[in-house]
C-alpha positions as a printed Julia matrix, in Angstrom:
232×3 Matrix{Float64}:
 148.04  114.3   118.96
 147.84  110.89  120.54
 144.33  109.6   120.96
 143.93  108.37  124.49
 142.32  104.98  124.07
 141.13  103.1   127.07
 139.29   99.89  126.69
 138.78   98.54  130.16
 135.93  100.13  132.07
 132.82   98.16  131.16
 130.48  100.56  132.91
 131.06  103.32  130.35
 130.31  101.02  127.43
 127.07   99.76  128.95
 125.98  103.34  129.58
 126.74  104.37  126.01
 124.82  101.38  124.58
 121.83  102.34  126.74
 121.57  105.93  125.51
 121.31  105.01  121.83
 117.84  104.47  120.36
 119.21  101.69  118.14
 120.06   99.55  121.2
 118.03  100.79  124.16
 114.95   98.76  123.19
 116.84   95.5   123.86
 116.83   93.46  127.08
 119.44   94.42  129.69
 121.32   91.18  129.14
 121.44   91.79  125.38
 122.74   95.34  125.88
 125.41   94.03  128.26
 126.49   91.55  125.61
 126.88   94.29  123.0
 128.71   96.47  125.55
 131.33   93.71  125.9
 132.51   94.27  122.34
 132.53   98.08  122.63
 135.68  100.11  123.22
 135.86  103.64  124.62
 137.85  106.45  123.09
 138.46  109.83  124.73
 139.13  112.79  122.45
 140.28  116.25  123.47
 138.65  119.28  121.86
 139.96  119.62  118.29
 141.12  116.0   117.95
 139.92  114.03  114.93
 137.84  110.88  115.22
 138.38  110.03  111.55
 139.35  111.65  108.27
 138.14  111.3   104.69
 139.94  108.48  102.91
 140.32  106.31  106.02
 138.77  102.86  106.29
 135.17  102.98  107.51
 134.51   99.84  109.54
 133.24  101.08  112.91
 130.03  102.37  114.46
 130.81  105.41  116.66
 128.42  106.42  119.45
 128.81  109.71  121.31
 128.67  108.99  125.04
 129.45  112.5   126.31
 130.61  115.71  124.66
 129.98  116.81  121.09
 131.52  116.23  117.65
 130.99  117.67  114.2
 130.96  115.84  110.89
 132.02  117.91  107.91
 133.26  117.44  104.38
 135.68  119.44  102.27
 134.78  120.61   98.78
 137.32  120.34   95.96
 138.29  123.95   96.65
 138.91  123.09  100.33
 135.77  124.81  101.67
 134.23  123.14  104.72
 130.61  122.05  104.59
 129.08  121.03  107.89
 127.11  117.78  107.6
 125.81  117.52  111.16
 126.59  117.88  114.84
 126.64  114.75  117.01
 125.4   115.0   120.61
 125.3   112.28  123.3
 123.31  109.29  122.04
 123.96  110.16  118.38
 125.95  107.8   116.18
 127.82  107.78  112.91
 129.42  105.07  110.8
 126.18  103.23  109.99
 127.24  102.87  106.33
 130.07  100.6   107.44
 127.59   98.19  109.0
 125.93   97.35  105.71
 128.8    97.87  103.27
 132.12   96.16  103.66
 135.23   97.94  102.42
 133.71  101.42  102.62
 135.88  104.52  103.04
 135.06  107.67  105.03
 134.0   110.58  102.84
 133.72  113.01  105.76
 135.81  114.26  108.66
 134.78  114.01  112.33
 136.24  116.36  114.93
 135.59  116.68  118.68
 134.09  120.11  119.48
 134.83  119.63  123.18
 136.31  116.84  125.3
 134.31  113.88  124.08
 133.92  110.23  125.04
 132.97  107.85  122.23
 132.07  104.15  122.13
 133.32  102.16  119.16
 131.89   98.88  117.89
 133.61   97.12  115.0
 131.6    96.06  111.98
 132.23   92.33  112.38
 131.06   92.38  116.03
 127.95   94.32  115.14
 127.09   92.02  112.23
 126.67   89.12  114.66
 124.19   91.1   116.77
 122.22   92.17  113.71
 121.66   88.54  112.75
 120.63   87.69  116.32
 118.49   90.8   116.95
 117.05   91.92  113.59
 115.16   94.79  115.28
 118.49   96.64  115.6
 118.66   96.84  111.79
 115.16   98.3   111.68
 116.08  100.94  114.27
 119.22  101.89  112.32
 117.15  102.1   109.14
 114.61  104.36  110.84
 117.38  106.68  112.15
 119.03  106.87  108.72
 115.67  107.58  107.05
 115.11  110.51  109.43
 118.56  111.84  108.54
 117.74  111.56  104.87
 114.55  113.56  105.42
 116.5   116.24  107.33
 119.1   116.35  104.6
 116.47  116.7   101.86
 114.75  119.44  103.86
 118.07  121.27  104.28
 118.84  121.01  100.54
 115.39  122.34   99.64
 115.69  125.2   102.13
 119.05  126.25  100.73
 117.66  126.12   97.21
 114.39  128.01   97.66
 114.24  129.92  100.94
 116.0   133.14  101.79
 118.64  133.16  104.53
 116.41  134.87  107.08
 113.74  132.18  106.71
 116.39  129.46  107.06
 117.78  131.08  110.24
 114.3   131.42  111.78
 113.48  127.76  110.95
 116.77  126.69  112.5
 116.15  128.69  115.7
 112.61  127.29  115.97
 113.88  123.71  115.48
 116.26  124.17  118.42
 113.53  125.2   120.87
 113.0   122.48  123.52
 109.43  121.16  123.66
 107.36  122.78  126.38
 109.63  125.8   126.88
 106.92  128.37  126.18
 106.72  131.31  123.8
 109.88  133.14  124.9
 112.46  130.35  125.2
 116.25  130.64  125.4
 118.14  128.29  123.11
 121.81  127.39  122.91
 123.18  127.32  119.37
 124.55  123.79  118.86
 127.43  125.11  116.74
 129.57  128.15  116.02
 128.37  130.88  113.64
 130.95  129.65  111.13
 129.47  126.13  111.23
 125.93  127.48  111.22
 126.74  129.5   108.09
 128.15  126.39  106.42
 125.1   124.35  107.49
 122.63  126.95  106.17
 124.57  127.57  102.97
 125.62  131.17  103.61
 128.53  133.19  105.12
 129.32  133.96  108.8
 129.0   137.7   107.99
 125.47  137.19  106.67
 124.53  135.17  109.77
 125.84  137.94  112.07
 124.03  140.59  110.04
 120.72  138.7   110.09
 120.98  138.05  113.83
 121.53  141.8   114.36
 118.49  142.59  112.18
 116.3   140.14  114.14
 117.6   141.69  117.37
 116.84  145.23  116.17
 113.31  144.09  115.34
 112.98  142.96  118.96
 112.48  139.31  117.95
 115.61  137.85  119.54
 118.31  138.83  122.03
 121.87  137.56  121.59
 123.37  136.43  124.9
 126.9   135.2   125.77
 127.92  131.54  125.35
 126.01  131.0   122.07
 122.65  131.58  123.8
 119.78  133.23  121.95
 116.69  134.44  123.77
 113.63  134.32  121.52
 111.41  137.19  122.7
 108.23  135.98  121.03
 108.31  132.67  119.16
 104.89  133.16  117.49
 105.92  136.6   116.26
 109.29  135.27  115.02
 107.6   132.51  113.02
 105.33  135.05  111.32
């Protein structure tokens, strides 16, 4: 499939620079400058942003839509790494390491608009505005913590505990004790992310529903009947 690349409307770039924590602390004029070297890429659902083995020399920022990053094991089994939502970015390794190669795959989960900034352009801004590097470092550190937490959970917690933790993490702040959440991924991806099978996920959801703790709604929505009770 042809990727529809359009690189002319400045407004989109500026907007995408403003929604990212690594840039939105800068002055307006500085953000506009960075936006000048950004390009916009529109992907249809199912199109690939990059594949393992390709050159990794670009920072990608999700402007709208959603993408998933996954890797393939030697046996060809998919392992979800993370889901990218608007304001999220990937490709930070390229910024600090020249000649790096993608180890993962990135696929649009819906129609998605992405801003691209090439490594050499970004390098100039990092020298000029060192605080960008610190922001990137802080984001990457948080990811590392999440990743370590996920690894530990898979190693020591049972599937039910992992599912409950995941549901609780997706509750918006301030949404009370019986919130409705939207699963950020399919059951297949959720299973991969939590280190289990889609069948087990479905079975555990049914068990939690029978216990009156959750209600499964259409469009990947889950109503948590009593958050306190669920966490017990």
